[in-house]
Amino acid sequence: MSEQATPQIQQPQAASAPVPAGKPAGKGIILSDSAVKRLRVLLEQRQTPEAGLRLAVKGGGCSGLQYAMEWAEKPRERDKVFERDGVRVFVDPKSYLYLMGTELVFEETLMGSGFKLQNPNVKGACGCGESFTI
């Protein structure tokens, strides 16, 4: 009898449809393990554990839009707040429209280190990598 129950339990999991290429995997901002780890260290150094990272999209750059990151002591009234393992990211409603499904990653290489936004909504970017189009 347990042999019959096992396929029934597993069947709904296998029935999920794959996400089409080029579409956001889900709404929200995804915080990678590397980003959470680095943000936690930075918040401890700043001695502001309740603060968070503010992500925004602003007009500018050679492709029309560019990312902005800054520290914020607390979210604004209409901000969307994304939290993982005690680390918080704040996004204003307008910027969120451009950032849905974006993953925040911290990369450390021989050439440098920093946060990178892997945004599935981007259609094109400039050669310097500082601005993008949607």
Tab-separated table of C-alpha atoms in Angstrom:
chain	number	residue	atom	x	y	z
A	1	MET	CA	0.000	0.000	0.000
A	2	SER	CA	2.880	2.408	0.666
A	3	GLU	CA	4.176	1.750	-2.844
A	4	GLN	CA	0.988	3.261	-4.283
A	5	ALA	CA	1.129	6.281	-1.945
A	6	THR	CA	4.664	7.264	-2.941
A	7	PRO	CA	3.910	8.056	-6.619
A	8	GLN	CA	0.827	10.053	-5.594
A	9	ILE	CA	2.900	12.207	-3.250
A	10	GLN	CA	5.628	12.790	-5.827
A	11	GLN	CA	3.314	13.409	-8.783
A	12	PRO	CA	2.296	17.008	-7.889
A	13	GLN	CA	5.960	17.971	-7.546
A	14	ALA	CA	6.765	16.688	-11.030
A	15	ALA	CA	3.729	18.440	-12.513
A	16	SER	CA	5.146	21.958	-12.029
A	17	ALA	CA	5.673	23.672	-15.357
A	18	PRO	CA	9.140	25.015	-16.187
A	19	VAL	CA	9.553	28.783	-16.326
A	20	PRO	CA	10.016	30.012	-19.924
A	21	ALA	CA	13.496	31.314	-20.757
A	22	GLY	CA	13.892	35.058	-20.331
A	23	LYS	CA	11.031	35.351	-17.821
A	24	PRO	CA	11.548	36.098	-14.125
A	25	ALA	CA	11.533	32.897	-12.069
A	26	GLY	CA	9.343	34.599	-9.511
A	27	LYS	CA	8.498	37.904	-8.045
A	28	GLY	CA	10.657	39.472	-5.431
A	29	ILE	CA	14.340	40.051	-4.956
A	30	ILE	CA	16.427	36.924	-4.442
A	31	LEU	CA	19.314	37.229	-2.004
A	32	SER	CA	22.075	34.754	-2.816
A	33	ASP	CA	24.133	33.053	-0.116
A	34	SER	CA	27.151	35.188	-1.045
A	35	ALA	CA	25.154	38.444	-0.815
A	36	VAL	CA	23.662	37.539	2.572
A	37	LYS	CA	27.066	36.617	3.959
A	38	ARG	CA	28.710	39.858	2.760
A	39	LEU	CA	25.809	42.106	3.800
A	40	ARG	CA	25.845	40.577	7.285
A	41	VAL	CA	29.569	41.391	7.628
A	42	LEU	CA	29.058	44.963	6.388
A	43	LEU	CA	26.109	45.565	8.716
A	44	GLU	CA	28.129	44.290	11.680
A	45	GLN	CA	31.018	46.609	10.757
A	46	ARG	CA	28.598	49.560	10.536
A	47	GLN	CA	27.064	48.501	13.872
A	48	THR	CA	23.584	48.959	12.408
A	49	PRO	CA	21.991	45.499	12.426
A	50	GLU	CA	18.478	46.914	11.813
A	51	ALA	CA	19.575	48.788	8.676
A	52	GLY	CA	19.335	47.395	5.167
A	53	LEU	CA	20.515	47.834	1.625
A	54	ARG	CA	18.344	50.057	-0.578
A	55	LEU	CA	18.215	49.002	-4.243
A	56	ALA	CA	16.848	51.421	-6.809
A	57	VAL	CA	16.654	51.964	-10.542
A	58	LYS	CA	17.292	55.515	-11.760
A	59	GLY	CA	17.305	57.155	-15.159
A	60	GLY	CA	20.755	57.731	-16.603
A	61	GLY	CA	23.754	56.095	-18.172
A	62	CYS	CA	24.259	55.476	-21.864
A	63	SER	CA	21.508	52.825	-22.025
A	64	GLY	CA	18.873	54.811	-20.138
A	65	LEU	CA	18.627	53.119	-16.718
A	66	GLN	CA	21.125	52.399	-13.980
A	67	TYR	CA	21.162	50.731	-10.589
A	68	ALA	CA	21.722	52.554	-7.314
A	69	MET	CA	22.642	50.996	-3.962
A	70	GLU	CA	22.881	52.748	-0.623
A	71	TRP	CA	22.441	52.027	3.067
A	72	ALA	CA	19.116	52.814	4.682
A	73	GLU	CA	18.436	52.801	8.414
A	74	LYS	CA	14.847	51.628	7.875
A	75	PRO	CA	12.375	51.079	5.034
A	76	ARG	CA	10.226	53.917	3.742
A	77	GLU	CA	6.457	53.715	4.046
A	78	ARG	CA	5.764	52.104	0.640
A	79	ASP	CA	8.989	50.094	0.280
A	80	LYS	CA	8.944	46.408	-0.389
A	81	VAL	CA	11.182	44.632	2.124
A	82	PHE	CA	12.998	41.413	1.280
A	83	GLU	CA	14.665	39.578	4.126
A	84	ARG	CA	16.786	36.481	4.409
A	85	ASP	CA	18.681	35.286	7.476
A	86	GLY	CA	18.362	38.682	9.166
A	87	VAL	CA	19.579	40.704	6.173
A	88	ARG	CA	17.105	43.175	4.666
A	89	VAL	CA	16.856	44.807	1.244
A	90	PHE	CA	14.490	47.732	0.606
A	91	VAL	CA	13.049	48.571	-2.830
A	92	ASP	CA	10.712	51.432	-3.705
A	93	PRO	CA	7.570	50.478	-5.702
A	94	LYS	CA	8.719	52.122	-8.966
A	95	SER	CA	12.132	50.423	-8.939
A	96	TYR	CA	10.508	47.115	-8.049
A	97	LEU	CA	8.758	47.082	-11.446
A	98	TYR	CA	12.215	46.862	-13.067
A	99	LEU	CA	13.713	44.499	-10.484
A	100	MET	CA	11.133	41.699	-10.186
A	101	GLY	CA	12.914	38.345	-10.199
A	102	THR	CA	16.385	39.898	-9.795
A	103	GLU	CA	19.052	38.086	-7.806
A	104	LEU	CA	21.559	40.032	-5.702
A	105	VAL	CA	24.941	38.295	-5.744
A	106	PHE	CA	28.287	39.205	-4.188
A	107	GLU	CA	31.225	38.247	-6.400
A	108	GLU	CA	34.877	38.174	-5.425
A	109	THR	CA	37.452	37.673	-8.182
A	110	LEU	CA	41.105	38.497	-8.780
A	111	MET	CA	40.022	41.621	-10.666
A	112	GLY	CA	37.761	42.951	-7.921
A	113	SER	CA	34.743	42.326	-5.783
A	114	GLY	CA	31.277	43.750	-5.468
A	115	PHE	CA	27.556	43.241	-5.623
A	116	LYS	CA	25.982	42.295	-8.917
A	117	LEU	CA	22.312	42.323	-9.886
A	118	GLN	CA	21.315	39.458	-12.165
A	119	ASN	CA	18.157	40.921	-13.648
A	120	PRO	CA	16.149	38.652	-15.989
A	121	ASN	CA	14.216	41.684	-17.294
A	122	VAL	CA	17.227	43.369	-18.944
A	123	LYS	CA	17.040	43.438	-22.737
A	124	GLY	CA	20.351	45.209	-23.371
A	125	ALA	CA	23.277	46.864	-21.616
A	126	CYS	CA	26.002	49.309	-22.510
A	127	GLY	CA	29.591	48.233	-23.064
A	128	CYS	CA	30.815	49.500	-19.700
A	129	GLY	CA	28.135	47.508	-17.847
A	130	GLU	CA	26.898	50.470	-15.805
A	131	SER	CA	23.508	50.955	-17.467
A	132	PHE	CA	20.792	48.867	-19.103
A	133	THR	CA	17.491	48.851	-20.999
A	134	ILE	CA	14.308	46.922	-20.353
